[in-house]
Short mmCIF file of C-alpha atoms and ligand atoms in Angstrom, two decimals:
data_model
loop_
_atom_site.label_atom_id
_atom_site.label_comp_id
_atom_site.label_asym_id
_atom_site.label_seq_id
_atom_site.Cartn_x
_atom_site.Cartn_y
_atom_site.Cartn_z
CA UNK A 85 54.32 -137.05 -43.33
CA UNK A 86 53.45 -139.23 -46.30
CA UNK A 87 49.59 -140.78 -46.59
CA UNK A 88 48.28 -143.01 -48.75
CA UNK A 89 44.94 -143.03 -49.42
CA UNK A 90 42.84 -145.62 -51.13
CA UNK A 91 39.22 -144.96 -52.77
CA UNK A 92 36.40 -147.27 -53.78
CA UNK A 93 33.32 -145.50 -53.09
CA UNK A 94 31.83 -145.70 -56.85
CA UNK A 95 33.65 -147.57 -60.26
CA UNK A 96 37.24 -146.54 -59.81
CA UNK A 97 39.88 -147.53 -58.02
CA UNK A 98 42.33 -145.36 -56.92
CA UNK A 99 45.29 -144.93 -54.71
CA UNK A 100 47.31 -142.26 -53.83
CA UNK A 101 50.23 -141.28 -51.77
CA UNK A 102 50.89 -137.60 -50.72
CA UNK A 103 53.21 -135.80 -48.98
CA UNK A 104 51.87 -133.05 -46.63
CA UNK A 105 55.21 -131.53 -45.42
CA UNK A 106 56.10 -130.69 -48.90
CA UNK A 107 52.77 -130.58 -50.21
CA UNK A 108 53.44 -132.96 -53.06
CA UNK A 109 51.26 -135.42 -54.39
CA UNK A 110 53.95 -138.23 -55.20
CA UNK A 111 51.73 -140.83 -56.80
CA UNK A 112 47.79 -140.67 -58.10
CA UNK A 113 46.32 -143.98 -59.39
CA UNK A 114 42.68 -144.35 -60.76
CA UNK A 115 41.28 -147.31 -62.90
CA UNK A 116 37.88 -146.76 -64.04
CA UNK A 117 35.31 -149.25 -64.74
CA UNK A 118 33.73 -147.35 -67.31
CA UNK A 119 34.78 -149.39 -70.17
CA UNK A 120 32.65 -152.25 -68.19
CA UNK A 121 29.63 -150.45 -67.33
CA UNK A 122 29.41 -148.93 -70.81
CA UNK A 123 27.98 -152.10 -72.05
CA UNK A 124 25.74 -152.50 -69.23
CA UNK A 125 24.53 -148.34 -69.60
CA UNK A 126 25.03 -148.09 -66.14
CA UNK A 127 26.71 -149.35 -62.80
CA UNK A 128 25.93 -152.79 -61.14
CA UNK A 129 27.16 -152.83 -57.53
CA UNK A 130 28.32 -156.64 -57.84
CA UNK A 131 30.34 -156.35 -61.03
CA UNK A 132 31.68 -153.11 -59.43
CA UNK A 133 32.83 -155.05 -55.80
CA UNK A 134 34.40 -157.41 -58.02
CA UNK A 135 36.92 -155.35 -60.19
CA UNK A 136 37.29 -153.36 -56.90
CA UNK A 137 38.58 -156.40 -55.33
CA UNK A 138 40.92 -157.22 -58.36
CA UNK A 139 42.68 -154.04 -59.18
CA UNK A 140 42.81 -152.71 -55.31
CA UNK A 141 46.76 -154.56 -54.81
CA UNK A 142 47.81 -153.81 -58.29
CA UNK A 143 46.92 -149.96 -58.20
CA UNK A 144 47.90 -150.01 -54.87
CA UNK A 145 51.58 -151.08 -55.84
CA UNK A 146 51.91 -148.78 -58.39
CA UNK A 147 50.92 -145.69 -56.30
CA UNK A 148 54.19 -147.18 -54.19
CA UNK A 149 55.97 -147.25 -57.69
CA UNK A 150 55.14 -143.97 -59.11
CA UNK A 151 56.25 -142.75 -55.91
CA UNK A 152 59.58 -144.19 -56.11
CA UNK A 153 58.51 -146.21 -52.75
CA UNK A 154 59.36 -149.73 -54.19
CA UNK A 155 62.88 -151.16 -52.75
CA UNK A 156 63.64 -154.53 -54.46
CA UNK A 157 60.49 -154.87 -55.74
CA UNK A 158 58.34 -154.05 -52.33
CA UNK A 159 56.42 -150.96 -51.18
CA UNK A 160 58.46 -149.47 -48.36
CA UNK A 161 55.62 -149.19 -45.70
CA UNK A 162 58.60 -147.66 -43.41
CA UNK A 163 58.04 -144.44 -46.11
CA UNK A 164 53.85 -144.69 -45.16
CA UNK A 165 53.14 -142.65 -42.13
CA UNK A 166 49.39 -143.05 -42.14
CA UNK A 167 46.48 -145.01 -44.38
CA UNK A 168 43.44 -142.54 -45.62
CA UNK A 169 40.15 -144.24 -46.63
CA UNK A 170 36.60 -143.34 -48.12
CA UNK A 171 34.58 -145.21 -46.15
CA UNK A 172 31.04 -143.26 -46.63
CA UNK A 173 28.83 -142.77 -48.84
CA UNK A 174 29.35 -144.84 -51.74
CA UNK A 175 28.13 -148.00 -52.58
CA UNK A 176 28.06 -150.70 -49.99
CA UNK A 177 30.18 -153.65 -51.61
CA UNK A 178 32.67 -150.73 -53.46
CA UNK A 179 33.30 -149.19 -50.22
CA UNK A 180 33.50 -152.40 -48.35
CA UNK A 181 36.86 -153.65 -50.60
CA UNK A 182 38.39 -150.24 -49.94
CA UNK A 183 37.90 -149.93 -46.57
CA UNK A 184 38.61 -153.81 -45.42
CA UNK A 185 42.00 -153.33 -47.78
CA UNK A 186 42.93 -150.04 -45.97
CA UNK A 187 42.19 -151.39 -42.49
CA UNK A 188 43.98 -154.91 -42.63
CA UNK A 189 46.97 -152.88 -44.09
CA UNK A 190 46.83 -150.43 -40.98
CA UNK A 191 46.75 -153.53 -38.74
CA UNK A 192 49.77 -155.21 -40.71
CA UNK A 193 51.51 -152.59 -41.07
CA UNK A 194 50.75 -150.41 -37.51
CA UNK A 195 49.81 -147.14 -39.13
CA UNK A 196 47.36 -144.78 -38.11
CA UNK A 197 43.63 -145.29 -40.36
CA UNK A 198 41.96 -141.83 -41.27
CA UNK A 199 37.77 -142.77 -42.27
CA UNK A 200 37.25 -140.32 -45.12
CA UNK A 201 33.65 -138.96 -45.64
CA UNK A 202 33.74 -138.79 -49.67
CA UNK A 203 31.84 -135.36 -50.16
CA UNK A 204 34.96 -134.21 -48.10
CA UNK A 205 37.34 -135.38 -50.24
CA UNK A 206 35.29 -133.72 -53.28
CA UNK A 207 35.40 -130.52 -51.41
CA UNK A 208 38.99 -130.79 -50.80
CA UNK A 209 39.73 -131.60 -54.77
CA UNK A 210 39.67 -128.01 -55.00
CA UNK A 211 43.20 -126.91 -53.39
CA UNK A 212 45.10 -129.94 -54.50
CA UNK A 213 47.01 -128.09 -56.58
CA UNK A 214 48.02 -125.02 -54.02
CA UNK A 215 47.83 -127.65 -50.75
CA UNK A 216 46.31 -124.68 -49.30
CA UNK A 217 42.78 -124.26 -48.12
CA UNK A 218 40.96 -120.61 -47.92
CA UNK A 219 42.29 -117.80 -45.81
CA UNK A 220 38.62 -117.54 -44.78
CA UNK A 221 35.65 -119.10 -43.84
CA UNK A 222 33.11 -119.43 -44.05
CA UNK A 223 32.50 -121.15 -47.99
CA UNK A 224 30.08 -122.82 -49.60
CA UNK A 225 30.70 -125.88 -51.80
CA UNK A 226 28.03 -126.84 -53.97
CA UNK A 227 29.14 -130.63 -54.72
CA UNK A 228 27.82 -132.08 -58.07
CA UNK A 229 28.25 -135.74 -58.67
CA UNK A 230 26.24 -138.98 -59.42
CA UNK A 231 24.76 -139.43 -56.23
CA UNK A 232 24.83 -135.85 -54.67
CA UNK A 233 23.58 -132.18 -55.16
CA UNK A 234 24.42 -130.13 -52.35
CA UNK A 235 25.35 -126.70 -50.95
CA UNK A 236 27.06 -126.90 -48.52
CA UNK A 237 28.37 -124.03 -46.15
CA UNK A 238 32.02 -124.55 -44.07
CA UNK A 239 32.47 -122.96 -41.15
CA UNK A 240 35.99 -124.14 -41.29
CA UNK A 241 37.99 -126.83 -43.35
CA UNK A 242 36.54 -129.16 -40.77
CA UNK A 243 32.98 -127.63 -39.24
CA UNK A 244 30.12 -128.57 -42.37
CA UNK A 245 26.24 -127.71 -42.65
CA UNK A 246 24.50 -128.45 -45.48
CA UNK A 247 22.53 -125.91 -46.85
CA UNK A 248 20.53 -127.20 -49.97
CA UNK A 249 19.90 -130.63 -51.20
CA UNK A 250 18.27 -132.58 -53.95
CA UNK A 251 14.68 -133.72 -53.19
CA UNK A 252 15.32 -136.43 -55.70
CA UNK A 253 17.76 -137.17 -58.74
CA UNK A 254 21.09 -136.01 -58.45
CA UNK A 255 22.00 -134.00 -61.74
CA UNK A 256 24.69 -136.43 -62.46
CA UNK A 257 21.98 -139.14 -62.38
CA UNK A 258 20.16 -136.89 -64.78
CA UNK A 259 22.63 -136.38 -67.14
CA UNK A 260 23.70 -140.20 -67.11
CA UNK A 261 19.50 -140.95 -67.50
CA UNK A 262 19.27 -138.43 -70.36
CA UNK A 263 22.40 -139.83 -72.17
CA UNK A 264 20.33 -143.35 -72.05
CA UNK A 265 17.40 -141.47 -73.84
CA UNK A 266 19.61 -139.81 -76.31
CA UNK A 267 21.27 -143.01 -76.95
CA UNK A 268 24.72 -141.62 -75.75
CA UNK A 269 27.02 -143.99 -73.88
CA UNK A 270 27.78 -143.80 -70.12
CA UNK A 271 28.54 -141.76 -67.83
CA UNK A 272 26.20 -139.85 -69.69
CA UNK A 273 27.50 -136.43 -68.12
CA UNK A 274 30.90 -136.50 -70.78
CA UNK A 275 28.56 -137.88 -73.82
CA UNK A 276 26.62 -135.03 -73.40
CA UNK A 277 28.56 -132.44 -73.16
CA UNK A 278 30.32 -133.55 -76.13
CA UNK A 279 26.81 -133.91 -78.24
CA UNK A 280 26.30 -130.41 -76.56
CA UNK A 281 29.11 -128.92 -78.16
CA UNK A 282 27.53 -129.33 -81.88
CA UNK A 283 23.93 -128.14 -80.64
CA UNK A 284 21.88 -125.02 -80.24
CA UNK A 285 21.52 -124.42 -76.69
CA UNK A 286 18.60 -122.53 -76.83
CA UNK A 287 16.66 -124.51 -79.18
CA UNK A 288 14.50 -126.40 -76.60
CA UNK A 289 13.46 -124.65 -73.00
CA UNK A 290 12.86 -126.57 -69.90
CA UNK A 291 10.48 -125.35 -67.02
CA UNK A 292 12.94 -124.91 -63.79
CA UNK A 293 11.70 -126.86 -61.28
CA UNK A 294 9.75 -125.21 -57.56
CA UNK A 295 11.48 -126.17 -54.87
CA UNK A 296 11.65 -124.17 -52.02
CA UNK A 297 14.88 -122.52 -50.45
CA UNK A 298 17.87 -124.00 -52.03
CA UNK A 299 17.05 -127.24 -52.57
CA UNK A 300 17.23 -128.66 -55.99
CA UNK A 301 15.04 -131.26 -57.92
CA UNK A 302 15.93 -132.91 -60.83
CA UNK A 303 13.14 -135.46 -61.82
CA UNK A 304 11.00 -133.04 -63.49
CA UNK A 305 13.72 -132.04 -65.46
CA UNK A 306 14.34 -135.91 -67.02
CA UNK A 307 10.66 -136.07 -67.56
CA UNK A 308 10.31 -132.90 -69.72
CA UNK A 309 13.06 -134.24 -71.38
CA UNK A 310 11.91 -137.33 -72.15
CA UNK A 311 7.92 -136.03 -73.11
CA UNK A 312 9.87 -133.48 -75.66
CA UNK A 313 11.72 -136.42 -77.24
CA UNK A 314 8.35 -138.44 -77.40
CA UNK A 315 6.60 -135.68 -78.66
CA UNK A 316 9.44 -134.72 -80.95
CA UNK A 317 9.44 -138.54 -82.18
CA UNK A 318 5.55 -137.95 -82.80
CA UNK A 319 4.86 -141.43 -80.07
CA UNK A 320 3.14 -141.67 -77.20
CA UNK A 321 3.71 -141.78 -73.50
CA UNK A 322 3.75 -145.31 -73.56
CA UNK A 323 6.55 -145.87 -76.06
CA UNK A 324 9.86 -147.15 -74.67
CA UNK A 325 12.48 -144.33 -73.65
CA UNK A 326 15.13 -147.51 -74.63
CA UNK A 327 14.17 -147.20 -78.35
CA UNK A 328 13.77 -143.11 -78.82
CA UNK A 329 17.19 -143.10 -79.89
CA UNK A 330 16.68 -144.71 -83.25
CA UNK A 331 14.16 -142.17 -83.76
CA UNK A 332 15.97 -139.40 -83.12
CA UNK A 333 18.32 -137.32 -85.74
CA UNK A 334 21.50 -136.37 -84.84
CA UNK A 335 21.03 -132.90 -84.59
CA UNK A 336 18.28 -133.44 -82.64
CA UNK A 337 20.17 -135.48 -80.34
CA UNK A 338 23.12 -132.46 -80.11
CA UNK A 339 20.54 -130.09 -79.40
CA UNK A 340 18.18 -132.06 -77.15
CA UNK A 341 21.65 -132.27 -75.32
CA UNK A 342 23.25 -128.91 -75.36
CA UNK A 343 19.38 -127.63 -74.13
CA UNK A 344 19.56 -129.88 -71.46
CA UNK A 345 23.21 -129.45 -69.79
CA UNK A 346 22.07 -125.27 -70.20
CA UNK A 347 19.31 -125.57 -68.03
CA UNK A 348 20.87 -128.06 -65.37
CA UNK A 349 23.53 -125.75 -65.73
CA UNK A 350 21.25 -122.85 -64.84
CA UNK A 351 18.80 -124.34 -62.20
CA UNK A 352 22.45 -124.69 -60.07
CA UNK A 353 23.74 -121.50 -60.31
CA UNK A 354 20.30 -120.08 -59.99
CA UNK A 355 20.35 -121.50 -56.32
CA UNK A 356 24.11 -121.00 -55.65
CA UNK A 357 23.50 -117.06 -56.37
CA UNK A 358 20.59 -117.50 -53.82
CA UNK A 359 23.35 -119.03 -51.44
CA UNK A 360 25.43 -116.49 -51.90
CA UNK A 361 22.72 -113.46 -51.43
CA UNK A 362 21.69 -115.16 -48.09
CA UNK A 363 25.21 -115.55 -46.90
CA UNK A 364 26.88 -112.12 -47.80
CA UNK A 365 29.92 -112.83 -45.58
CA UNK A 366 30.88 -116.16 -47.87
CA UNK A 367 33.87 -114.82 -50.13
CA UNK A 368 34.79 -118.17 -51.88
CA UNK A 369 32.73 -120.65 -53.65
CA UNK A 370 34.23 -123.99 -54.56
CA UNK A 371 32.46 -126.41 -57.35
CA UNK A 372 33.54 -130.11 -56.73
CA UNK A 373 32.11 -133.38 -57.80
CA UNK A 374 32.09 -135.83 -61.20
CA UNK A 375 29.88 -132.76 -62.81
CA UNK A 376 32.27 -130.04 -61.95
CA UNK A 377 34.17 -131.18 -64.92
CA UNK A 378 31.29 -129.89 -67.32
CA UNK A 379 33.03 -126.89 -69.04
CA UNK A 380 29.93 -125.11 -69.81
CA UNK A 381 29.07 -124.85 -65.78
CA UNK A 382 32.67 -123.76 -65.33
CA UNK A 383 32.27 -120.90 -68.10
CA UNK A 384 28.85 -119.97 -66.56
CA UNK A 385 29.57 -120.08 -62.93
CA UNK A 386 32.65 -117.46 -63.50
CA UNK A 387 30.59 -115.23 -65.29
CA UNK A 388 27.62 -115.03 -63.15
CA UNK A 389 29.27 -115.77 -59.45
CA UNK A 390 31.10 -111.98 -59.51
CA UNK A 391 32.50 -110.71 -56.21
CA UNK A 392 33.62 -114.07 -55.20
CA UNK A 393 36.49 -116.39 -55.79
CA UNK A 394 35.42 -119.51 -57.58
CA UNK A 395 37.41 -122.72 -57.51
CA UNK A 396 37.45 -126.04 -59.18
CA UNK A 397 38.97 -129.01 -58.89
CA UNK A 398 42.20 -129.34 -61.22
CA UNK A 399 41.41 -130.91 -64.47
CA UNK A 400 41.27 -134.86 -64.11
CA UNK A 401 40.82 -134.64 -60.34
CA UNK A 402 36.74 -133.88 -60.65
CA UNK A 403 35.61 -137.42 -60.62
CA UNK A 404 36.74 -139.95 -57.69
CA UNK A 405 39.97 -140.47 -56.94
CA UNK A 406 42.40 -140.67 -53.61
CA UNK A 407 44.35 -137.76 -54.07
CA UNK A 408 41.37 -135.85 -52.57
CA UNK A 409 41.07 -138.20 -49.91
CA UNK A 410 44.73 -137.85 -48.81
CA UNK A 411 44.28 -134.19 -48.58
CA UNK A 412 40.89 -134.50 -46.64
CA UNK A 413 42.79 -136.78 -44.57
CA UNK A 414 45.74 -134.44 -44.37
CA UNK A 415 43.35 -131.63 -43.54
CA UNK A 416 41.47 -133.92 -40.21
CA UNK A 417 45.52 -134.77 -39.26
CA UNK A 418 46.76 -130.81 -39.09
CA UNK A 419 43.50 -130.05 -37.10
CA UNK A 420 44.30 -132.77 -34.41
CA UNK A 421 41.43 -135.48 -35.48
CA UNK A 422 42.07 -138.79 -33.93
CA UNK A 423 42.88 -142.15 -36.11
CA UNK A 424 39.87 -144.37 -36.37
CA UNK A 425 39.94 -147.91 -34.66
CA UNK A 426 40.97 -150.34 -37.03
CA UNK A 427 38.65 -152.62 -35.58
CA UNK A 428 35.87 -150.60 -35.97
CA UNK A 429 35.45 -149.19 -38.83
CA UNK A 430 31.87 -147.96 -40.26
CA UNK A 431 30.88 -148.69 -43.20
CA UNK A 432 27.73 -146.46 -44.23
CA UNK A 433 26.09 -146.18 -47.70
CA UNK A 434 24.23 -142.62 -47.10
CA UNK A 435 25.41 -140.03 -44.69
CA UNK A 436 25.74 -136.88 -43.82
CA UNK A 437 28.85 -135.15 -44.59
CA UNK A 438 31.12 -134.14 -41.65
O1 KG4 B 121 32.00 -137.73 -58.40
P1 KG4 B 121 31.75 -138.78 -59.41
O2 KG4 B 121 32.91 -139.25 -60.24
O3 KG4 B 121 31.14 -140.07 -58.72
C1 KG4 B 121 30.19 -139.93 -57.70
O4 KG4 B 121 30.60 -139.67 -56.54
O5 KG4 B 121 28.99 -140.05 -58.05
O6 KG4 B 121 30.59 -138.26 -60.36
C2 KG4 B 121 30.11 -139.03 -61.43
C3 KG4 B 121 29.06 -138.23 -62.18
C4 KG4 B 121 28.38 -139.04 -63.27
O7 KG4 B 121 26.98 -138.88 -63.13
C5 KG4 B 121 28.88 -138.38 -64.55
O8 KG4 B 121 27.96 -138.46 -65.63
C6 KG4 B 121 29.12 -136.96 -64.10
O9 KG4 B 121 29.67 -137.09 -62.82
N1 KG4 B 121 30.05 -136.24 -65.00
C7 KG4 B 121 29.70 -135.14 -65.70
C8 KG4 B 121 30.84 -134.78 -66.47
N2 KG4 B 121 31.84 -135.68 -66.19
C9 KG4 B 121 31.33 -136.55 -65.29
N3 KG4 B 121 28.55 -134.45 -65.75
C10 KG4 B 121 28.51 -133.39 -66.57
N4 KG4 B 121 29.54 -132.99 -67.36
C11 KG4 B 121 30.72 -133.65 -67.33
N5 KG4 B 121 31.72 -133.25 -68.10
ZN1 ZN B 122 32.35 -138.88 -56.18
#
């Protein structure tokens, strides 16, 4: 069975088409919008709906290309045996233009319509290269991205519970809100990481924040940051965070940074060792999410999470694309889920993953 999958959620567009029989992903599409928002130091939801809307077709026929699904110049739909879509959480507008595309496609083209939640997809980012999910459950996922920090415990590839969640900021929220103090371009989570690399680590300590069980908290984190780089600065509380940066050196800037990513680092695997001593039975761990990329929570999750198998998504499939959400759909198709109703499809900013 071939799927293609389509994903909007956020500022890329992406399309994929994979083949579950021979576990093959035969096309994967993204365009990013980062090269907008970079001017703008962040997303805006309108400008975002709008490139959505213009690149959807055009990365949409070239997922059929790269596939070698184009006869004559068309996409062979007779080669599509189902349509895959994120159609929660994400914002509204973003996942309205992937979701309408997807649907009016299934209706043209009669093809069964998957709804993808997109923490599922993230989850399922991990075994895109093997096509092969755990022997056994349960697992815990702790999925890092701009708008989520969670741990979340599978019962199966299909059966979720979520286990720990941020009380406010989501660390890549953080890292994109400390970039903006540091005067390092967005998304602020690569920016850092590359400051990071030419800074002292330990220069600068961080309180971890209280939060009880294994929930997380990140807002006390970007305000120490930001009252060391006032203080460092030698201003007050009431000087602009938007102007810091032309007070700050750059080693100050590569240390502030590499300080920072340590202990956001550290305050996650803190609580995914917690996870892990509550649920003794759990075997494998799996990472996923735009921040899963950072290298130094890679290095430091395999060193500290021993007795377990610990798995990330492949390189370049961390951040949102559709090849996770074909194999999320692929995953709800070989346990028997039902197509969604064309018709009917909801559309849901914040949700629950399931
Ligand atoms: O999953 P994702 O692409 O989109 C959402 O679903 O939110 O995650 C985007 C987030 C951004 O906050 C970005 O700064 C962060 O992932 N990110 C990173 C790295 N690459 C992307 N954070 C830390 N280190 C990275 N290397
Ligand atoms: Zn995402």
């Amino acid at each position: 069975m071939r799927i293609l999958a389509i994903e909007s959620s956020c500022d890329e567009t992406a399309a994929a088409i994979y083949d579950t029989k021979k576990r093959k992903l035969c096309a994967n599409v993204v365009v990013s919008q980062i090269d907008i928002f970079k001017s703008y130091g962040g997303v805006i939801p309108e400008v975002a709906a709008r490139s959505h809307l213009e690149a959807i077709l055009p990365v949409i026929d070239k997922a059929f290309a790269d596939a070698g699904l184009t006869v004559a110049g068309e996409n062979d739909w007779a080669q599509i045996d189902a349509i895959a879509v994120t159609h929660t959480p994400g914002l509204l507008g973003s996942l309205l233009i992937g979701t309408l595309t997807a649907r009016t496609l299934a209706l043209v083209h009669q093809k069964p319509l998957y709804l993808v939640h997109h923490l599922k997809s993230h989850i399922y980012s991990c075994w895109i290269e093997s096509g092969e999910q755990p022997e056994q459950f349960p697992v815990l996922a702790l999925v890092v991205s701009g708008g989520h920090t969670q741990i979340i415990k599978m019962w199966s590839a299909q059966k979720f519970a979520v286990i720990g969640t941020t009380m406010d900021d989501a660390v890549g929220e953080c890292f994109d809100k400390i970039a903006k103090i540091l005067g390092l371009p967005y998304p602020g989570g690569p920016a850092i990481s590359q400051a990071a690399a030419r800074g002292e680590r330990e220069r600068y300590q961080f309180p971890h924040p209280k939060v009880e069980g294994l929930n997380f908290s990140f807002s006390g984190l970007k305000t120490a940051v930001l009252r060391l780089v006032q203080k460092e600065c030698g201003v007050g509380l009431d000087y602009p965070s938007k102007d810091l940066q032309k007070l700050l050196q750059p080693q100050q800037v590569a240390d502030l940074a590499a300080s920072f990513e340590n202990c956001a680092c550290e305050i996650l695997l803190e609580k995914l060792q917690k996870a892990l001593v509550e649920n003794p039975e759990v075997k494998t761990v799996m990472i996923a999410g735009g921040v899963s990329a950072n290298g130094l929570l890679r290095e430091k999750a395999l060193a500290k999470l021993r007795g377990v198998t610990v798995l990330f998504p492949p390189r370049g499939f961390s951040g949102d694309n559709a090849a996770m959400v074909a194999l999320a759909a692929a995953g709800e198709i070989a346990a028997g889920v039902q197509p969604a109703d064309p018709r009917k499809v909801e559309i849901l900013p914040r949700s629950e993953i399931r």
